[in-house]
Short mmCIF file of C-alpha atoms in Angstrom, two decimals:
data_model
loop_
_atom_site.label_atom_id
_atom_site.label_comp_id
_atom_site.label_asym_id
_atom_site.label_seq_id
_atom_site.Cartn_x
_atom_site.Cartn_y
_atom_site.Cartn_z
CA MET A 97 -13.06 -17.43 -12.72
CA TRP A 98 -15.83 -19.89 -12.56
CA ARG A 99 -14.94 -20.18 -9.06
CA ILE A 100 -15.48 -16.41 -8.37
CA ALA A 101 -18.85 -16.65 -10.58
CA ALA A 102 -20.09 -19.59 -8.50
CA ALA A 103 -19.09 -17.59 -5.11
CA LYS A 104 -21.26 -14.68 -6.05
CA SER A 105 -24.30 -16.69 -7.40
CA ALA A 106 -23.94 -18.28 -3.81
CA LEU A 107 -23.87 -14.61 -2.24
CA ARG A 108 -27.17 -13.95 -4.44
CA ALA A 109 -28.99 -17.00 -3.13
CA THR A 110 -27.92 -16.70 0.54
CA PHE A 111 -29.48 -12.71 0.32
CA SER A 112 -32.63 -14.07 -1.36
CA GLN A 113 -33.15 -16.59 1.72
CA ARG A 114 -32.40 -13.82 4.23
CA SER A 115 -34.31 -11.02 2.67
CA SER A 116 -37.89 -12.72 3.91
CA VAL A 117 -36.38 -12.46 7.30
CA LEU A 118 -34.71 -9.41 7.17
CA THR A 119 -37.92 -7.19 6.41
CA CYS A 120 -38.17 -3.63 7.03
CA ARG A 121 -40.46 -2.46 9.83
CA ALA A 122 -43.08 -0.04 9.00
CA PHE A 123 -42.69 3.57 9.91
CA SER A 124 -44.57 4.35 13.13
CA SER A 125 -46.75 7.57 13.73
CA SER A 126 -44.60 8.48 16.69
CA GLY A 127 -41.15 8.41 14.54
CA LYS A 128 -40.06 7.21 11.51
CA GLU A 129 -37.65 4.15 10.76
CA MET A 130 -35.52 3.28 8.06
CA THR A 131 -33.56 0.42 6.84
CA VAL A 132 -29.82 0.68 6.35
CA ARG A 133 -30.37 -0.67 2.87
CA ASP A 134 -33.23 2.04 2.02
CA ALA A 135 -30.79 4.67 3.76
CA LEU A 136 -28.02 3.80 1.56
CA ASN A 137 -30.45 3.66 -1.77
CA SER A 138 -31.95 6.92 -1.07
CA ALA A 139 -28.54 8.91 -0.32
CA ILE A 140 -27.19 7.53 -3.72
CA ASP A 141 -30.59 8.33 -5.21
CA GLU A 142 -30.34 11.84 -4.20
CA GLU A 143 -26.94 12.68 -5.03
CA MET A 144 -27.25 11.04 -8.70
CA SER A 145 -30.30 13.50 -8.96
CA ALA A 146 -28.47 16.48 -7.78
CA ASP A 147 -25.15 15.99 -9.42
CA PRO A 148 -25.21 14.40 -13.15
CA LYS A 149 -21.37 13.81 -12.57
CA VAL A 150 -22.27 10.89 -10.27
CA PHE A 151 -22.83 7.34 -12.05
CA VAL A 152 -22.84 3.55 -10.31
CA MET A 153 -20.70 0.96 -11.84
CA GLY A 154 -20.27 -2.84 -10.73
CA GLU A 155 -21.81 -6.20 -11.08
CA GLU A 156 -25.47 -6.50 -11.13
CA VAL A 157 -26.10 -3.22 -9.98
CA GLY A 158 -28.37 -2.26 -13.00
CA GLU A 159 -30.61 -5.09 -14.29
CA TYR A 160 -30.45 -7.25 -11.12
CA GLN A 161 -30.82 -3.99 -9.04
CA GLY A 162 -27.68 -4.82 -6.84
CA ALA A 163 -26.73 -8.15 -5.25
CA TYR A 164 -28.17 -6.75 -2.01
CA LYS A 165 -30.70 -4.39 -3.89
CA ILE A 166 -28.96 -1.24 -2.65
CA THR A 167 -29.08 0.41 -6.34
CA LYS A 168 -32.86 -0.71 -6.69
CA GLY A 169 -34.86 1.47 -8.94
CA LEU A 170 -31.50 3.35 -9.89
CA LEU A 171 -31.31 1.80 -13.40
CA GLU A 172 -34.78 2.78 -14.59
CA LYS A 173 -34.46 6.26 -13.09
CA TYR A 174 -30.91 7.36 -14.90
CA GLY A 175 -30.43 4.98 -17.45
CA PRO A 176 -27.85 2.60 -18.49
CA GLU A 177 -25.38 5.35 -19.17
CA ARG A 178 -25.12 6.23 -15.22
CA VAL A 179 -25.90 2.81 -13.76
CA ILE A 180 -23.54 0.33 -15.68
CA ASP A 181 -23.54 -3.54 -15.30
CA THR A 182 -20.10 -4.78 -15.71
CA PRO A 183 -18.63 -8.22 -16.23
CA ILE A 184 -16.80 -10.10 -13.45
CA THR A 185 -13.80 -8.13 -13.70
CA GLU A 186 -13.16 -6.02 -10.51
CA ALA A 187 -9.65 -4.78 -11.86
CA GLY A 188 -11.12 -3.75 -15.01
CA PHE A 189 -14.23 -1.82 -13.76
CA THR A 190 -12.24 -0.30 -10.76
CA GLY A 191 -9.32 1.07 -13.05
CA ILE A 192 -12.16 2.60 -15.71
CA GLY A 193 -13.95 4.28 -12.43
CA VAL A 194 -10.48 5.61 -11.00
CA GLY A 195 -9.56 6.89 -14.89
CA ALA A 196 -13.13 8.45 -14.75
CA ALA A 197 -12.62 10.21 -11.33
CA TYR A 198 -9.22 11.64 -12.73
CA HIS A 199 -11.43 13.29 -15.41
CA GLY A 200 -14.24 15.08 -12.64
CA LEU A 201 -16.52 12.10 -12.48
CA ARG A 202 -17.80 10.89 -9.36
CA PRO A 203 -17.96 7.23 -9.60
CA ILE A 204 -19.63 4.74 -7.10
CA ILE A 205 -17.98 1.38 -7.46
CA GLU A 206 -19.83 -1.41 -6.02
CA PHE A 207 -17.96 -4.63 -4.72
CA MET A 208 -20.23 -7.47 -4.24
CA THR A 209 -17.99 -7.99 -1.27
CA PHE A 210 -14.84 -6.20 -0.10
CA ASN A 211 -13.06 -9.59 -0.44
CA PHE A 212 -13.28 -9.18 -4.02
CA SER A 213 -11.84 -5.53 -3.85
CA MET A 214 -8.43 -7.65 -3.67
CA GLN A 215 -8.70 -8.02 -7.52
CA ALA A 216 -8.66 -4.47 -7.73
CA ILE A 217 -6.11 -3.32 -4.94
CA ASP A 218 -3.60 -1.84 -7.20
CA HIS A 219 -5.93 0.45 -8.33
CA ILE A 220 -7.45 1.42 -5.05
CA ILE A 221 -3.96 1.86 -3.39
CA ASN A 222 -1.48 3.16 -6.22
CA SER A 223 -3.94 4.91 -8.65
CA ALA A 224 -6.43 6.21 -6.35
CA ALA A 225 -4.87 7.11 -2.71
CA LYS A 226 -1.48 8.17 -3.96
CA SER A 227 -2.55 10.27 -7.16
CA ASN A 228 -3.37 13.35 -5.23
CA TYR A 229 -0.02 13.56 -3.35
CA MET A 230 2.09 12.43 -6.03
CA SER A 231 0.64 15.17 -8.18
CA SER A 232 1.05 17.80 -5.80
CA GLY A 233 -2.72 18.22 -5.32
CA GLN A 234 -3.22 18.85 -8.96
CA ILE A 235 -5.46 15.74 -9.27
CA ASN A 236 -8.43 14.64 -7.26
CA VAL A 237 -9.86 11.54 -7.23
CA PRO A 238 -13.41 11.75 -5.85
CA ILE A 239 -14.44 7.92 -6.08
CA VAL A 240 -16.40 5.77 -3.59
CA PHE A 241 -15.52 2.03 -3.35
CA ARG A 242 -18.58 0.67 -1.40
CA GLY A 243 -20.00 -2.84 -0.74
CA PRO A 244 -20.31 -5.47 2.13
CA ASN A 245 -17.50 -5.98 4.46
CA GLY A 246 -16.52 -8.56 7.41
CA ALA A 247 -18.65 -11.73 8.36
CA ALA A 248 -21.97 -12.27 7.16
CA ALA A 249 -23.11 -16.06 7.75
CA GLY A 250 -21.85 -19.30 6.42
CA VAL A 251 -19.94 -17.80 3.66
CA GLY A 252 -16.44 -18.98 4.55
CA ALA A 253 -13.10 -17.44 4.77
CA GLN A 254 -12.94 -15.96 1.19
CA HIS A 255 -16.18 -13.75 1.81
CA SER A 256 -15.93 -12.74 5.49
CA GLN A 257 -12.72 -10.82 6.28
CA CYS A 258 -13.06 -7.49 7.56
CA TYR A 259 -10.71 -4.96 5.57
CA ALA A 260 -11.02 -2.05 7.97
CA ALA A 261 -7.50 -2.14 8.93
CA TRP A 262 -6.27 -2.82 5.66
CA PHE A 263 -7.46 0.22 4.11
CA GLY A 264 -7.24 2.40 7.28
CA ALA A 265 -3.48 1.72 6.90
CA CYS A 266 -2.99 3.65 3.59
CA PRO A 267 -2.55 7.34 3.68
CA GLY A 268 -4.76 8.88 0.90
CA LEU A 269 -7.95 6.89 1.46
CA LYS A 270 -10.78 7.89 3.89
CA VAL A 271 -12.30 4.80 5.27
CA LEU A 272 -15.90 4.73 6.86
CA THR A 273 -17.90 2.27 8.67
CA PRO A 274 -21.50 2.93 8.99
CA TYR A 275 -23.52 1.20 11.73
CA SER A 276 -27.29 2.93 11.61
CA ALA A 277 -29.52 4.14 8.91
CA GLU A 278 -28.76 7.66 9.69
CA ASP A 279 -24.98 6.73 9.70
CA ALA A 280 -25.21 4.78 5.98
CA ARG A 281 -27.34 7.88 4.76
CA GLY A 282 -25.36 10.73 5.89
CA LEU A 283 -21.74 8.99 5.52
CA MET A 284 -22.72 7.96 1.85
CA LYS A 285 -23.58 11.59 1.01
CA ALA A 286 -20.17 12.99 2.45
CA ALA A 287 -18.54 10.13 0.75
CA ILE A 288 -20.07 11.11 -2.62
CA ARG A 289 -19.47 14.77 -2.17
CA ASP A 290 -15.54 14.26 -0.94
CA PRO A 291 -12.79 15.27 -3.48
CA ASP A 292 -10.64 12.14 -2.17
CA PRO A 293 -11.08 8.47 -2.65
CA VAL A 294 -13.64 6.96 0.16
CA VAL A 295 -13.40 3.18 1.01
CA PHE A 296 -17.07 2.69 2.37
CA LEU A 297 -17.48 -0.49 4.54
CA GLU A 298 -21.09 -1.83 4.70
CA ASN A 299 -22.17 -4.87 6.68
CA GLU A 300 -24.43 -7.29 5.05
CA LEU A 301 -26.29 -8.37 8.12
CA LEU A 302 -27.07 -4.54 8.74
CA TYR A 303 -28.86 -4.29 5.51
CA GLY A 304 -32.35 -5.21 6.74
CA GLU A 305 -32.21 -3.62 9.98
CA SER A 306 -34.50 -0.67 10.92
CA PHE A 307 -33.27 2.16 12.88
CA PRO A 308 -35.11 5.45 14.14
CA ILE A 309 -34.12 8.17 11.79
CA SER A 310 -34.66 11.89 12.28
CA ALA A 311 -36.73 14.60 10.05
CA GLU A 312 -32.97 16.30 9.74
CA ALA A 313 -31.40 12.92 8.69
CA LEU A 314 -34.37 12.68 5.71
CA ASP A 315 -33.26 16.30 4.46
CA SER A 316 -31.29 16.32 1.05
CA SER A 317 -28.99 18.26 2.72
CA PHE A 318 -28.06 16.15 5.47
CA VAL A 319 -24.33 14.63 5.77
CA VAL A 320 -22.54 13.23 8.61
CA PRO A 321 -19.22 14.58 8.83
CA ILE A 322 -16.24 12.36 7.89
CA GLY A 323 -13.90 11.68 10.81
CA LYS A 324 -16.37 12.32 13.64
CA ALA A 325 -17.01 9.54 15.89
CA LYS A 326 -20.45 9.38 17.72
CA ILE A 327 -21.31 8.61 21.44
CA GLU A 328 -24.16 6.22 21.11
CA ARG A 329 -24.52 5.72 24.91
CA GLU A 330 -23.02 7.80 27.83
CA GLY A 331 -21.19 6.06 30.93
CA LYS A 332 -18.54 6.76 33.64
CA ASP A 333 -17.01 3.35 34.30
CA VAL A 334 -15.71 2.00 30.94
CA THR A 335 -15.36 3.25 27.31
CA ILE A 336 -16.22 0.48 24.61
CA ALA A 337 -15.21 1.55 21.17
CA ALA A 338 -16.64 -0.25 18.05
CA PHE A 339 -17.62 0.24 14.52
CA SER A 340 -20.08 -1.20 11.98
CA LYS A 341 -21.86 -4.35 13.47
CA MET A 342 -19.97 -4.27 16.67
CA VAL A 343 -21.47 -0.98 17.62
CA GLY A 344 -24.75 -3.08 18.08
CA HIS A 345 -23.10 -5.79 20.30
CA ALA A 346 -21.70 -3.02 22.51
CA LEU A 347 -25.04 -1.52 23.10
CA LYS A 348 -26.48 -4.55 24.07
CA ALA A 349 -23.30 -5.75 26.32
CA ALA A 350 -23.80 -2.24 27.96
CA GLU A 351 -27.62 -3.10 28.80
CA THR A 352 -26.14 -6.03 30.41
CA LEU A 353 -23.22 -4.41 32.27
CA ALA A 354 -25.77 -1.71 33.58
CA LYS A 355 -27.61 -4.60 35.28
CA ASP A 356 -24.73 -5.09 37.30
CA GLY A 357 -23.82 -1.35 38.04
CA ILE A 358 -21.30 -0.78 35.43
CA GLY A 359 -22.06 2.40 33.43
CA ALA A 360 -20.52 1.57 29.94
CA GLU A 361 -19.82 4.47 27.23
CA VAL A 362 -20.02 3.24 23.92
CA ILE A 363 -18.25 5.07 21.20
CA ASN A 364 -19.51 4.65 17.42
CA LEU A 365 -16.44 4.99 15.53
CA ARG A 366 -17.89 5.62 11.99
CA SER A 367 -14.70 6.74 10.31
CA ILE A 368 -11.67 4.62 10.47
CA ARG A 369 -9.46 7.14 8.79
CA PRO A 370 -9.49 9.60 10.00
CA LEU A 371 -9.81 8.24 13.53
CA ASP A 372 -11.52 10.47 16.02
CA THR A 373 -8.85 10.31 18.48
CA PRO A 374 -9.83 13.21 20.62
CA THR A 375 -13.60 11.74 21.35
CA ILE A 376 -11.88 8.30 22.21
CA ASN A 377 -9.28 9.83 24.55
CA ALA A 378 -11.88 12.38 26.11
CA SER A 379 -14.01 9.46 26.84
CA VAL A 380 -11.23 7.35 28.40
CA ARG A 381 -10.39 10.30 30.45
CA LYS A 382 -13.80 10.22 32.09
CA THR A 383 -14.08 6.47 32.40
CA ASN A 384 -10.24 5.66 32.90
CA ARG A 385 -10.94 2.26 31.06
CA LEU A 386 -11.01 0.74 27.58
CA VAL A 387 -12.63 -1.81 25.63
CA THR A 388 -12.16 -2.03 21.79
CA VAL A 389 -14.28 -4.21 19.68
CA GLU A 390 -13.88 -5.07 16.06
CA GLU A 391 -14.61 -8.27 13.68
CA GLY A 392 -11.02 -8.17 12.26
CA PHE A 393 -7.74 -10.05 13.03
CA PRO A 394 -6.03 -8.87 16.45
CA GLN A 395 -2.59 -8.35 14.73
CA HIS A 396 -1.95 -4.57 13.31
CA GLY A 397 -5.56 -4.13 13.84
CA VAL A 398 -8.30 -0.93 14.22
CA GLY A 399 -7.96 -1.88 18.06
CA ALA A 400 -4.44 -2.03 18.08
CA GLU A 401 -4.34 1.62 16.83
CA ILE A 402 -6.83 3.06 18.79
CA CYS A 403 -4.74 1.30 22.13
CA ALA A 404 -1.70 3.10 20.67
CA SER A 405 -3.41 6.34 20.71
CA VAL A 406 -4.50 6.04 24.10
CA VAL A 407 -1.16 4.76 25.35
CA GLU A 408 0.42 8.03 23.99
CA GLU A 409 -2.31 10.54 24.76
CA SER A 410 -3.95 9.28 28.20
CA PHE A 411 -1.74 6.50 29.76
CA GLU A 412 -1.78 8.19 33.03
CA TYR A 413 -5.54 8.30 33.21
CA LEU A 414 -5.91 4.45 32.89
CA ASP A 415 -6.82 2.40 35.77
CA ALA A 416 -6.74 -1.01 34.03
CA PRO A 417 -4.93 -2.60 31.16
CA VAL A 418 -6.92 -2.01 27.75
CA GLU A 419 -8.72 -5.01 26.65
CA ARG A 420 -9.03 -5.66 23.04
CA ILE A 421 -11.96 -7.99 21.52
CA CYS A 422 -11.32 -9.14 17.83
CA GLY A 423 -12.08 -12.05 15.52
CA ALA A 424 -10.11 -15.12 16.03
CA ASP A 425 -6.68 -15.01 14.31
CA VAL A 426 -7.73 -17.75 11.71
CA PRO A 427 -9.46 -17.62 8.61
CA MET A 428 -13.05 -17.55 8.96
CA PRO A 429 -14.37 -21.30 9.65
CA TYR A 430 -17.17 -22.49 7.34
CA ALA A 431 -18.84 -24.41 10.14
CA ALA A 432 -21.37 -22.41 12.03
CA ASN A 433 -20.32 -23.25 15.42
CA LEU A 434 -16.88 -22.56 14.67
CA GLU A 435 -17.78 -19.48 12.86
CA ARG A 436 -19.48 -18.19 15.86
CA MET A 437 -16.22 -18.80 18.14
CA ALA A 438 -14.33 -16.92 15.68
CA VAL A 439 -16.21 -13.44 15.85
CA PRO A 440 -16.86 -11.40 18.80
CA GLN A 441 -20.10 -12.05 21.12
CA ILE A 442 -22.01 -9.83 23.28
CA GLU A 443 -20.89 -11.89 26.18
CA ASP A 444 -16.97 -11.45 25.18
CA ILE A 445 -17.51 -7.83 25.36
CA VAL A 446 -19.23 -8.04 28.69
CA ARG A 447 -16.36 -10.12 30.03
CA ALA A 448 -13.76 -7.71 28.86
CA ALA A 449 -15.74 -5.10 30.55
CA LYS A 450 -15.73 -6.51 33.88
CA ARG A 451 -12.11 -7.53 33.68
CA ALA A 452 -11.64 -3.83 32.99
CA CYS A 453 -13.83 -2.63 35.91
CA TYR A 454 -12.13 -5.41 38.23
CA ARG A 455 -15.55 -7.06 38.65
CA SER A 456 -14.66 -10.40 37.18
CA VAL A 457 -13.83 -13.64 39.39
CA PRO A 458 -10.15 -14.32 38.98
CA MET A 459 -9.55 -17.62 37.25
CA SER A 460 -7.57 -19.11 40.37
CA ALA A 461 -10.22 -18.51 42.66
CA ALA A 462 -12.97 -19.84 40.35
CA ALA A 463 -10.74 -23.07 40.49
#
């Protein structure tokens, strides 16, 4: 237990160091911007205000206002009965949350990192995900499991894993992966209102990033539909499907590819389960090429599932093999230089897209 506590203290210290760098840009007169952190905070605040059955529970969500300040101000506004600080016992407070959902409450369970959700995996899978089916629809479990997922920076293998494919493989769960502030705000509201358990996978490095946000998204009734991907950039030559932080990498890669005359269509998946295969296949049938991007491991990954869907539904439209860009098939290294090699980079996406478009120099020719 002392090692878990020490790890969490290190995470808090890391956040404090980064918070001075990842500052929120001021809203401009021409259009508003919002950080992902503020988008999540405002969504939870509004849903707690609208529905007294919604409450938050987790380590340091109250007095400390969240390890990453997602729950800032909520304890003061709603009190300790609805913003509940817990001991370091993921299995305990997750089980309490699932039991509360059985009785009609709407818990939001925060994990300081989804790596620690492994302590509570029995409650998430066996108690939450399967109960509706096993009860013939008599038991709903309206609960949200949320927190940072995937690689951060310099926190080692036990704090860096992407669990999108893990949870995405389990029937009964909905698995969401926001990228922008509008994603975060709209998907969080949809998750809290949903009658089923939702795994909400955030990214620590996105918390402090600002994104343009529309007036529509600032309305308290705004939601992003669960299971609907978003085309972030249109293109005609190659489809790039990504989620969470990798959407930003894909968009930057698309800018680079455009300089070489390659039009990349970037799809922000937003939802891993259900997966919007119609949008993906429609894009592939237009571009005839596909690159998938994720931070997770290659074997049994989200990209592998997308590839299977495209082969099953759009094989005859493909003009090149599907390219998968994934994290390295090793536990995350601690050393900064090895860590960079273990997660996808923008240049990896550019090279894969060029291979798919037969625009790269063959290795034999380069030799």
